């Protein structure tokens, strides 16, 4: 068998597999590098777009603020008059209030010489009040009656900010300049991804915002010396000398130093902001994508290895199938022999099952016939009472009929009609009376459902009413009235008739005979207790009363109580007996409580 399963690869097949693996590695590496680069570019683009929107939104919030504020009477009036200390204090408070409401960094008012007359930070240690900003371009633009904007480092605070300025006019004449400084903290808050860097430069290439602080106030492209000196003199970027830090700057890449001065190549995406020609550079370190390529090569190798193993498994499977075919041919011969033996055994087993089912069916039929026989035996015991109940209306009907004939001879038609109506009433009464026994005598379907215990009790008492009356028995009810139990209505009625009929037999010759029916509930059980004040049952009677053919009656068959217990247990219930001290025997039926059936409204 081992020889037949041996299926090694040839040298040529091994070389083909190796060549396929090398080809797959090359394709996977190129695809992984391209995919990683595209993914990085998409992420850079998303980050740069989001930061651009945040900056533009922040600046747009304050763009018109100085224009609106510059025409307020609270500013024009102090500039047009002598500015007393009281008016200066009120003006400081006003600028402080509007600055807090707008959320800007500082709001301040300059006179025509560029000196700060009032400022929202008048209480700060770095208050602008009294400082001159005539050298700032935003003042030089606004004093000419134009709106200005400008980015610079604060000369007193050292905090970067964007300045919006507007001229304060009176009769077509500039009498002052209102300036609003925005700190642009939104830039640091908006850049979320630590895997990327960013630069924000002015139109000359000077970095004034960056994710790494050592890049600040350096240029990323060479500045003419005259321009550098002009920027230094304007103190736009404080005392920084604005050296060039980028060795190479291309459309999609830039070379920048790290903290230690080591040069690093970055992939970049550039976006031009509409505000004063700013440029936003989103950067990611050019790592060569070695980790992405390595991961792709590893996964591709696993995939290729899986394919090779699958191929080898297929080859082995083919060999095994050939071997399995030979084994199966041998097994088929054995199976045929064993199948013949099992077929014979199966016939014998099926014959035994059929015999058992026929026996069970016969036993069930015999049991049902025994129950029906017991029911008819009970009716036989009640036949005397039935005859008595039927004889009375029959006798009355005979009298009414004879009288009707006499009235007919005398032409007394109204009397004939009255007698016929009375005969009809008696006929209906007899029909109802016979219907009770007819319902009781029919065979049950043997199916349980929700049955009203009160209806079953009343039906049993109705059938036995003649015996109860003739024996002068007092019926006592106690406990609940209407309850629903799991049972078969006809069979439950048969059990109740049997128990009540036995109690009536026991009460013969008893003075002040009493028969009690008590209903009560114990958890999920509904109990029906039937007791009488007849003779107590002996210990042997209590022990054997439910045994077949055991009876305390002179002419009894001894089947009634055994059948009653069997019927109650078929409902998943219980039937028990005990003696109540000072009263007499009590039989208790325990049945499962059921939900009442739904009724159509």
XYZ file of C-alpha atoms in Angstrom:
601
model
C 0.000 0.000 0.000
C 2.832 2.431 0.867
C 4.374 1.836 -2.558
C 1.111 2.659 -4.283
C 0.725 5.911 -2.253
C 4.266 7.119 -2.985
C 3.912 10.100 -5.391
C 7.008 12.367 -5.276
C 7.519 15.483 -7.472
C 10.017 15.380 -10.311
C 12.898 17.891 -10.595
C 11.150 19.720 -13.464
C 7.957 20.138 -11.403
C 9.956 21.523 -8.485
C 11.654 24.098 -10.771
C 8.270 25.180 -12.165
C 6.919 25.682 -8.647
C 10.001 27.746 -7.669
C 9.707 29.935 -10.767
C 6.032 30.516 -10.039
C 6.844 31.599 -6.499
C 9.515 34.094 -7.641
C 7.134 35.582 -10.212
C 4.402 35.958 -7.623
C 6.808 37.664 -5.180
C 7.837 40.207 -7.834
C 4.245 41.059 -8.752
C 3.167 41.223 -5.107
C 6.042 43.572 -4.172
C 5.330 45.997 -7.015
C 1.589 45.976 -6.331
C 2.091 46.471 -2.582
C 4.424 49.435 -3.092
C 2.024 51.081 -5.518
C -0.985 50.456 -3.252
C 0.814 51.759 -0.143
C 1.920 54.900 -1.957
C -1.585 55.563 -3.253
C -3.046 55.010 0.201
C -0.531 57.416 1.724
C -1.310 60.047 -0.910
C -5.057 59.721 -0.253
C -4.536 60.140 3.487
C -2.271 63.173 2.944
C -4.887 64.714 0.673
C -7.675 64.158 3.222
C -5.637 65.631 6.095
C -4.565 68.669 4.052
C -8.124 69.343 2.874
C -9.467 69.123 6.402
C -6.789 71.457 7.789
C -7.338 73.912 4.924
C -11.074 74.025 5.655
C -10.423 74.578 9.376
C -8.004 77.490 8.734
C -10.272 79.112 6.178
C -13.310 78.772 8.437
C -11.433 80.304 11.377
C -10.263 83.287 9.328
C -13.686 83.826 7.737
C -15.177 84.119 11.228
C -13.169 87.296 11.878
C -12.707 88.736 8.382
C -15.589 91.214 8.629
C -15.432 91.719 12.377
C -13.117 94.831 12.330
C -15.127 96.327 9.431
C -18.345 96.142 11.467
C -16.699 97.274 14.688
C -14.929 100.262 13.041
C -18.236 101.994 12.267
C -19.545 101.758 15.836
C -20.204 105.079 17.523
C -18.459 103.842 20.703
C -15.135 104.026 18.753
C -15.699 107.066 16.527
C -16.816 109.355 19.328
C -13.717 108.918 21.595
C -11.350 109.413 18.616
C -13.102 112.597 17.548
C -12.865 114.138 21.033
C -10.207 114.513 23.646
C -9.704 111.004 25.158
C -10.025 111.466 28.882
C -8.978 108.756 31.319
C -12.627 107.994 32.006
C -13.412 107.590 28.294
C -10.247 105.530 27.792
C -11.333 103.158 30.603
C -14.826 102.808 29.130
C -13.290 102.127 25.699
C -11.026 99.392 27.159
C -14.029 97.746 28.800
C -15.998 97.905 25.561
C -13.185 96.303 23.521
C -12.732 93.642 26.219
C -16.432 92.792 26.058
C -16.694 92.522 22.254
C -13.411 90.545 22.124
C -14.812 87.974 24.586
C -18.083 87.729 22.675
C -16.321 87.206 19.337
C -13.654 84.816 20.701
C -10.674 86.581 19.128
C -7.235 86.866 20.748
C -6.890 90.664 21.079
C -8.914 93.638 19.786
C -7.240 97.097 19.952
C -7.583 100.659 18.650
C -4.688 102.726 17.171
C -4.554 106.454 16.582
C -3.282 107.935 13.307
C 0.305 107.689 14.504
C 0.025 103.939 15.178
C -0.060 104.205 19.001
C -2.512 101.919 20.853
C -5.192 104.015 22.570
C -7.296 101.112 23.988
C -7.058 97.327 23.981
C -9.060 94.311 25.162
C -5.960 93.114 27.067
C -5.578 96.412 28.947
C -5.371 94.550 32.285
C -2.704 92.063 31.085
C 1.006 92.381 31.863
C 1.478 92.353 28.073
C -1.102 95.062 27.453
C -0.884 96.717 24.019
C -1.981 100.108 25.407
C 0.685 102.720 24.657
C 2.617 100.516 22.217
C 3.318 101.768 18.693
C 2.606 99.534 15.701
C 3.133 102.060 12.932
C 5.721 99.774 11.331
C 3.212 96.950 10.872
C 1.881 96.555 7.307
C -1.670 96.087 8.568
C -1.522 99.650 10.069
C 0.117 101.152 6.979
C -2.639 99.662 4.793
C -5.548 100.716 7.036
C -4.303 104.303 7.578
C -4.686 104.749 3.810
C -8.392 103.905 4.163
C -8.128 100.250 3.089
C -8.789 96.939 4.859
C -5.634 95.085 5.811
C -4.639 91.575 6.838
C -1.269 90.274 7.896
C 0.423 87.364 9.705
C 3.178 88.037 12.244
C 4.614 87.225 15.637
C 3.366 89.499 18.397
C 6.095 91.992 19.289
C 5.079 91.959 22.955
C 3.438 88.544 23.438
C 5.553 86.521 21.005
C 2.367 84.677 20.034
C 1.706 83.960 16.361
C -1.434 85.539 15.001
C -3.285 86.778 11.984
C -4.223 90.456 12.044
C -7.285 92.041 10.420
C -7.387 95.845 10.309
C -9.985 98.411 9.285
C -9.873 102.239 9.159
C -12.104 104.231 11.518
C -13.625 107.027 9.406
C -15.223 110.339 10.247
C -16.467 112.524 7.375
C -14.386 110.663 4.782
C -11.280 111.065 6.930
C -9.280 108.320 8.699
C -9.151 109.100 12.409
C -7.863 105.724 13.673
C -7.301 102.039 12.955
C -9.107 99.058 14.564
C -7.146 95.772 14.681
C -8.320 92.222 15.532
C -5.698 89.537 16.210
C -6.637 85.844 15.695
C -4.332 83.296 17.379
C -5.133 80.423 14.925
C -4.937 77.751 17.635
C -7.317 75.812 15.404
C -4.304 74.628 13.358
C -2.770 72.612 16.213
C -6.190 71.228 17.196
C -7.153 70.187 13.666
C -4.068 68.130 12.789
C -5.044 64.684 14.160
C -2.843 62.036 12.562
C 0.581 61.648 14.278
C 1.861 59.629 11.292
C 1.964 62.778 9.140
C 3.705 66.168 9.413
C 2.674 69.562 8.078
C 4.154 72.971 7.176
C 2.346 76.269 6.696
C 4.353 78.903 4.801
C 3.774 82.415 3.576
C 4.027 83.349 -0.092
C 7.827 83.608 0.248
C 8.239 80.080 1.647
C 8.847 81.050 5.312
C 7.450 78.458 7.750
C 5.283 80.053 10.458
C 3.282 76.935 11.520
C 4.636 73.357 11.638
C 4.071 70.026 13.360
C 7.772 70.097 14.430
C 8.923 73.232 16.248
C 12.514 73.212 14.886
C 11.104 73.910 11.397
C 9.517 77.204 12.510
C 10.779 80.470 11.059
C 12.974 78.765 8.470
C 12.578 79.040 4.734
C 12.041 76.019 2.516
C 13.445 77.819 -0.531
C 16.247 80.370 -0.926
C 15.284 83.980 -0.172
C 16.913 86.938 -1.912
C 18.976 88.842 0.642
C 16.981 92.022 0.116
C 13.709 90.186 0.817
C 15.196 88.481 3.872
C 16.344 91.814 5.279
C 12.955 93.376 4.559
C 11.162 90.604 6.493
C 13.597 90.914 9.398
C 13.151 94.691 9.548
C 9.336 94.333 9.593
C 9.713 92.021 12.605
C 6.979 89.896 11.076
C 8.740 86.851 12.472
C 10.417 88.485 15.456
C 14.209 88.330 15.570
C 14.479 85.065 13.575
C 16.987 85.160 10.662
C 14.844 82.916 8.373
C 17.576 80.544 7.084
C 16.894 78.049 4.278
C 16.464 74.482 5.627
C 15.343 72.481 2.559
C 18.067 70.948 0.410
C 15.597 69.907 -2.287
C 11.993 70.961 -2.942
C 9.977 69.252 -5.678
C 6.288 69.036 -6.501
C 5.674 65.814 -4.520
C 8.745 65.607 -2.253
C 10.882 67.676 0.090
C 14.082 67.067 2.092
C 14.034 68.433 5.681
C 16.197 68.017 8.793
C 15.066 66.276 11.976
C 15.880 67.470 15.540
C 19.422 66.110 15.301
C 20.064 67.681 11.896
C 19.830 64.411 9.936
C 18.206 64.884 6.534
C 14.928 63.017 5.814
C 13.008 62.710 2.542
C 9.262 63.367 2.790
C 6.473 62.770 0.290
C 4.330 65.896 0.135
C 1.052 67.332 -1.089
C 0.815 71.111 -1.486
C -2.353 73.184 -1.229
C -2.524 76.945 -1.850
C -4.728 78.822 0.631
C -6.614 81.823 -0.758
C -5.484 83.919 2.234
C -2.413 85.981 1.349
C -0.878 83.213 -0.768
C -0.196 80.768 2.082
C 0.871 77.240 1.181
C 0.038 74.136 3.197
C 2.394 71.148 2.895
C 1.149 67.731 4.130
C 4.174 65.456 4.631
C 4.789 61.755 5.181
C 8.188 60.181 5.625
C 9.371 58.245 2.587
C 9.986 54.885 4.293
C 10.350 52.955 1.071
C 7.195 51.023 2.113
C 9.337 48.113 3.271
C 6.804 46.983 5.891
C 3.935 47.032 3.374
C 6.019 45.145 0.826
C 7.194 42.656 3.467
C 3.616 42.024 4.585
C 2.491 41.527 0.979
C 5.371 39.114 0.314
C 4.581 37.189 3.483
C 0.879 36.873 2.678
C 1.600 36.013 -0.946
C 4.045 33.322 0.159
C 1.423 31.878 2.479
C -1.107 31.917 -0.339
C 1.307 30.258 -2.754
C 2.287 27.700 -0.120
C -1.411 26.954 0.369
C -1.811 26.404 -3.368
C 1.215 24.088 -3.453
C -0.072 22.117 -0.479
C -3.464 21.923 -2.137
C -1.851 20.624 -5.315
C 0.152 18.034 -3.383
C -2.985 17.067 -1.478
C -4.847 16.634 -4.759
C -2.102 14.374 -6.087
C -2.164 12.331 -2.898
C -5.955 12.226 -3.033
C -5.881 10.839 -6.532
C -3.549 8.064 -5.405
C -5.713 7.298 -2.423
C -8.828 7.179 -4.593
C -7.240 4.517 -6.705
C -6.390 2.542 -3.596
C -9.862 3.170 -2.182
C -11.453 1.738 -5.316
C -9.620 -1.514 -4.818
C -10.537 -1.637 -1.135
C -14.197 -0.862 -1.902
C -14.452 -3.769 -4.295
C -13.301 -6.064 -1.522
C -15.671 -4.481 0.985
C -18.669 -4.770 -1.322
C -18.366 -8.527 -1.260
C -18.329 -8.516 2.549
C -21.220 -6.038 2.706
C -23.412 -8.192 0.519
C -22.910 -11.144 2.841
C -23.569 -9.040 5.933
C -26.613 -7.376 4.322
C -28.270 -10.729 3.821
C -27.845 -11.496 7.536
C -29.182 -8.072 8.566
C -32.164 -8.391 6.214
C -33.173 -11.606 7.885
C -32.783 -10.074 11.354
C -34.749 -6.992 10.263
C -37.680 -9.134 9.088
C -37.799 -10.854 12.463
C -37.628 -7.514 14.298
C -40.378 -6.008 12.113
C -42.575 -9.041 12.779
C -42.070 -8.573 16.534
C -42.952 -4.861 16.234
C -46.112 -5.649 14.271
C -47.131 -8.223 16.893
C -46.557 -5.683 19.652
C -48.593 -2.989 17.862
C -51.491 -5.398 17.316
C -51.363 -6.409 20.975
C -51.261 -2.761 22.093
C -54.163 -1.902 19.779
C -56.205 -4.838 21.100
C -55.375 -3.848 24.692
C -56.421 -0.247 24.049
C -59.681 -1.383 22.422
C -60.366 -3.744 25.329
C -59.658 -0.940 27.824
C -62.042 1.440 26.007
C -64.735 -1.268 25.910
C -64.225 -1.924 29.624
C -64.674 1.779 30.383
C -67.813 1.852 28.253
C -69.086 -1.323 29.951
C -68.565 0.256 33.350
C -70.497 3.298 32.164
C -73.383 1.151 30.917
C -73.279 -0.812 34.172
C -73.750 2.460 36.020
C -76.692 3.250 33.777
C -78.095 -0.185 34.608
C -77.905 0.620 38.288
C -79.756 3.863 37.571
C -82.425 2.211 35.390
C -84.987 2.049 38.188
C -84.696 5.773 38.739
C -84.834 6.421 35.008
C -88.058 4.364 34.736
C -89.557 6.303 37.640
C -88.644 9.671 36.054
C -90.123 8.618 32.709
C -93.274 6.945 34.104
C -94.553 10.122 35.733
C -94.678 12.226 32.522
C -95.927 9.204 30.522
C -98.829 8.747 32.938
C -99.605 12.452 32.746
C -99.449 12.367 28.952
C -101.926 9.454 28.884
C -104.373 11.421 31.061
C -104.033 14.540 28.901
C -104.608 12.476 25.748
C -107.740 10.797 27.124
C -109.108 14.171 28.251
C -108.358 15.620 24.837
C -110.498 12.942 23.200
C -113.432 13.723 25.496
C -113.099 17.457 24.851
C -112.976 16.724 21.151
C -116.300 14.823 21.335
C -117.830 17.796 23.153
C -116.466 20.216 20.585
C -114.413 21.988 23.292
C -111.483 22.793 20.999
C -109.742 25.237 23.329
C -109.461 22.542 26.008
C -108.133 20.098 23.380
C -105.486 22.666 22.442
C -104.478 23.196 26.075
C -104.099 19.427 26.650
C -101.993 19.049 23.509
C -99.718 21.902 24.634
C -99.270 20.199 28.006
C -98.421 16.933 26.232
C -95.819 18.848 24.148
C -94.196 20.297 27.285
C -93.977 16.845 28.860
C -92.475 15.478 25.622
C -89.753 18.182 25.678
C -89.050 17.441 29.354
C -88.637 13.715 28.598
C -86.412 14.563 25.611
C -84.056 16.600 27.802
C -84.086 13.872 30.445
C -83.182 11.171 27.928
C -80.516 13.479 26.318
C -78.611 13.553 29.636
C -78.294 9.795 29.676
C -77.608 9.678 25.940
C -74.634 12.078 26.295
C -73.339 10.092 29.271
C -73.660 6.755 27.481
C -71.749 7.736 24.318
C -68.103 6.777 23.828
C -65.376 9.327 24.544
C -62.824 10.387 21.915
C -60.076 10.041 24.551
C -58.713 13.593 24.000
C -58.095 16.042 26.856
C -58.930 19.751 26.729
C -59.952 22.594 29.016
C -63.085 21.331 30.833
C -65.300 23.202 33.298
C -65.318 21.228 36.550
C -68.582 22.914 37.606
C -70.348 21.816 34.401
C -69.169 18.208 34.880
C -70.301 18.189 38.544
C -73.724 19.599 37.649
C -74.151 17.022 34.837
C -73.338 14.152 37.213
C -75.740 15.481 39.877
C -78.459 15.903 37.237
C -78.203 12.226 36.216
C -78.268 11.088 39.862
C -80.895 13.602 40.965
C -83.631 10.963 41.344
C -81.491 8.781 43.661
C -80.411 11.834 45.683
C -84.009 12.926 46.200
C -85.338 9.426 46.922
C -82.652 8.872 49.579
C -83.284 12.314 51.076
C -79.620 13.286 50.825
C -78.575 16.846 51.519
C -75.956 18.159 49.046
C -73.393 20.608 50.486
C -71.177 22.718 48.190
C -68.068 24.639 49.317
C -64.996 26.298 47.838
C -64.676 27.656 44.324
C -67.408 27.613 41.699
C -66.201 27.788 38.114
C -62.761 26.250 37.414
C -61.157 24.847 34.260
C -59.120 21.652 34.324
C -57.280 19.354 31.914
C -59.566 16.359 31.271
C -61.950 14.591 28.898
C -65.444 15.927 29.669
C -67.315 12.599 29.216
C -64.783 10.529 31.160
C -64.558 13.114 33.982
C -68.372 13.010 34.227
C -68.219 9.185 34.375
C -65.726 9.330 37.296
C -67.864 11.896 39.177
C -71.037 9.771 38.668
C -69.209 6.678 39.923
C -67.928 8.469 43.066
C -71.265 10.188 43.831
C -73.227 6.978 43.131
C -70.966 5.035 45.532
C -71.520 7.734 48.162
C -75.317 7.419 47.696
C -75.033 3.642 48.187
C -73.054 4.206 51.390
C -75.723 6.613 52.717
C -78.605 4.118 52.598
C -80.309 3.847 56.001
C -78.287 6.870 57.286
C -80.325 9.456 59.175
C -79.674 13.019 58.068
C -77.547 11.838 55.135
C -75.117 14.419 53.778
C -72.993 14.413 50.618
C -70.426 17.166 50.166
C -68.628 18.487 47.075
C -65.691 20.828 47.730
C -63.478 22.552 45.135
C -60.152 24.179 45.968
C -56.789 24.937 44.333
C -53.285 23.814 45.345
C -50.661 25.551 43.177
C -51.172 24.265 39.628
C -53.687 21.622 40.784
C -57.466 21.953 40.954
C -58.957 19.593 43.532
C -62.526 18.147 43.591
C -63.282 16.447 46.952
C -66.423 14.254 47.330
C -67.273 13.175 50.881
C -70.229 11.696 52.725
C -71.148 11.022 56.341
C -71.516 7.265 55.777
C -69.443 4.505 57.407
C -65.663 4.961 57.630
C -63.471 2.752 55.380
C -61.291 0.159 57.078
C -57.521 0.115 56.715
C -57.720 -2.777 54.224
C -60.449 -1.010 52.218
C -58.354 2.174 52.037
C -55.388 0.125 50.826
C -57.198 -1.989 48.214
C -60.124 0.162 47.075
C -58.544 0.950 43.673
C -57.577 -2.683 42.959
C -59.535 -4.377 40.108
C -62.330 -6.741 41.288
C -62.157 -5.463 44.877
C -65.596 -4.250 46.053
C -67.502 -3.469 49.228
C -70.895 -3.969 47.526
C -72.828 -7.239 47.582
C -73.434 -7.226 43.817
C -70.525 -5.047 42.649
C -67.972 -6.110 40.016
C -65.084 -4.256 41.661
C -64.144 -2.378 38.446
C -65.658 1.090 38.977
C -62.932 2.523 41.256
C -60.071 0.914 39.298
C -61.396 2.393 36.052
C -61.971 5.805 37.677
C -58.358 5.943 38.896
C -57.132 4.878 35.465
C -59.143 7.631 33.751
C -57.955 10.379 36.123
C -54.318 9.310 35.663
C -54.794 9.423 31.870
C -55.462 13.164 32.359
C -52.081 13.479 34.200
C -54.115 13.734 37.413
C -54.451 11.833 40.699
C -57.303 10.099 42.567
C -56.917 9.389 46.301
C -59.085 8.442 49.304
C -58.945 9.094 53.040
C -61.205 9.150 56.116
C -62.203 12.527 57.550
C -62.370 12.110 61.343
C -65.913 12.656 62.661
C -67.446 12.784 59.167
C -66.686 9.874 56.817
C -64.668 8.903 53.684
C -63.505 11.501 51.157
C -62.319 10.923 47.566
C -60.093 13.684 46.092
C -59.585 14.225 42.344
C -56.497 16.375 41.525
C -56.321 17.769 37.954
C -54.090 20.298 36.210
C -55.458 23.859 36.052
C -56.111 25.010 32.465
C -56.711 28.404 30.827
C -60.389 28.892 29.880
C -61.007 28.529 26.113
C -61.449 31.745 24.146
C -65.045 32.727 23.363
C -66.204 34.605 20.255
C -67.606 38.018 21.075
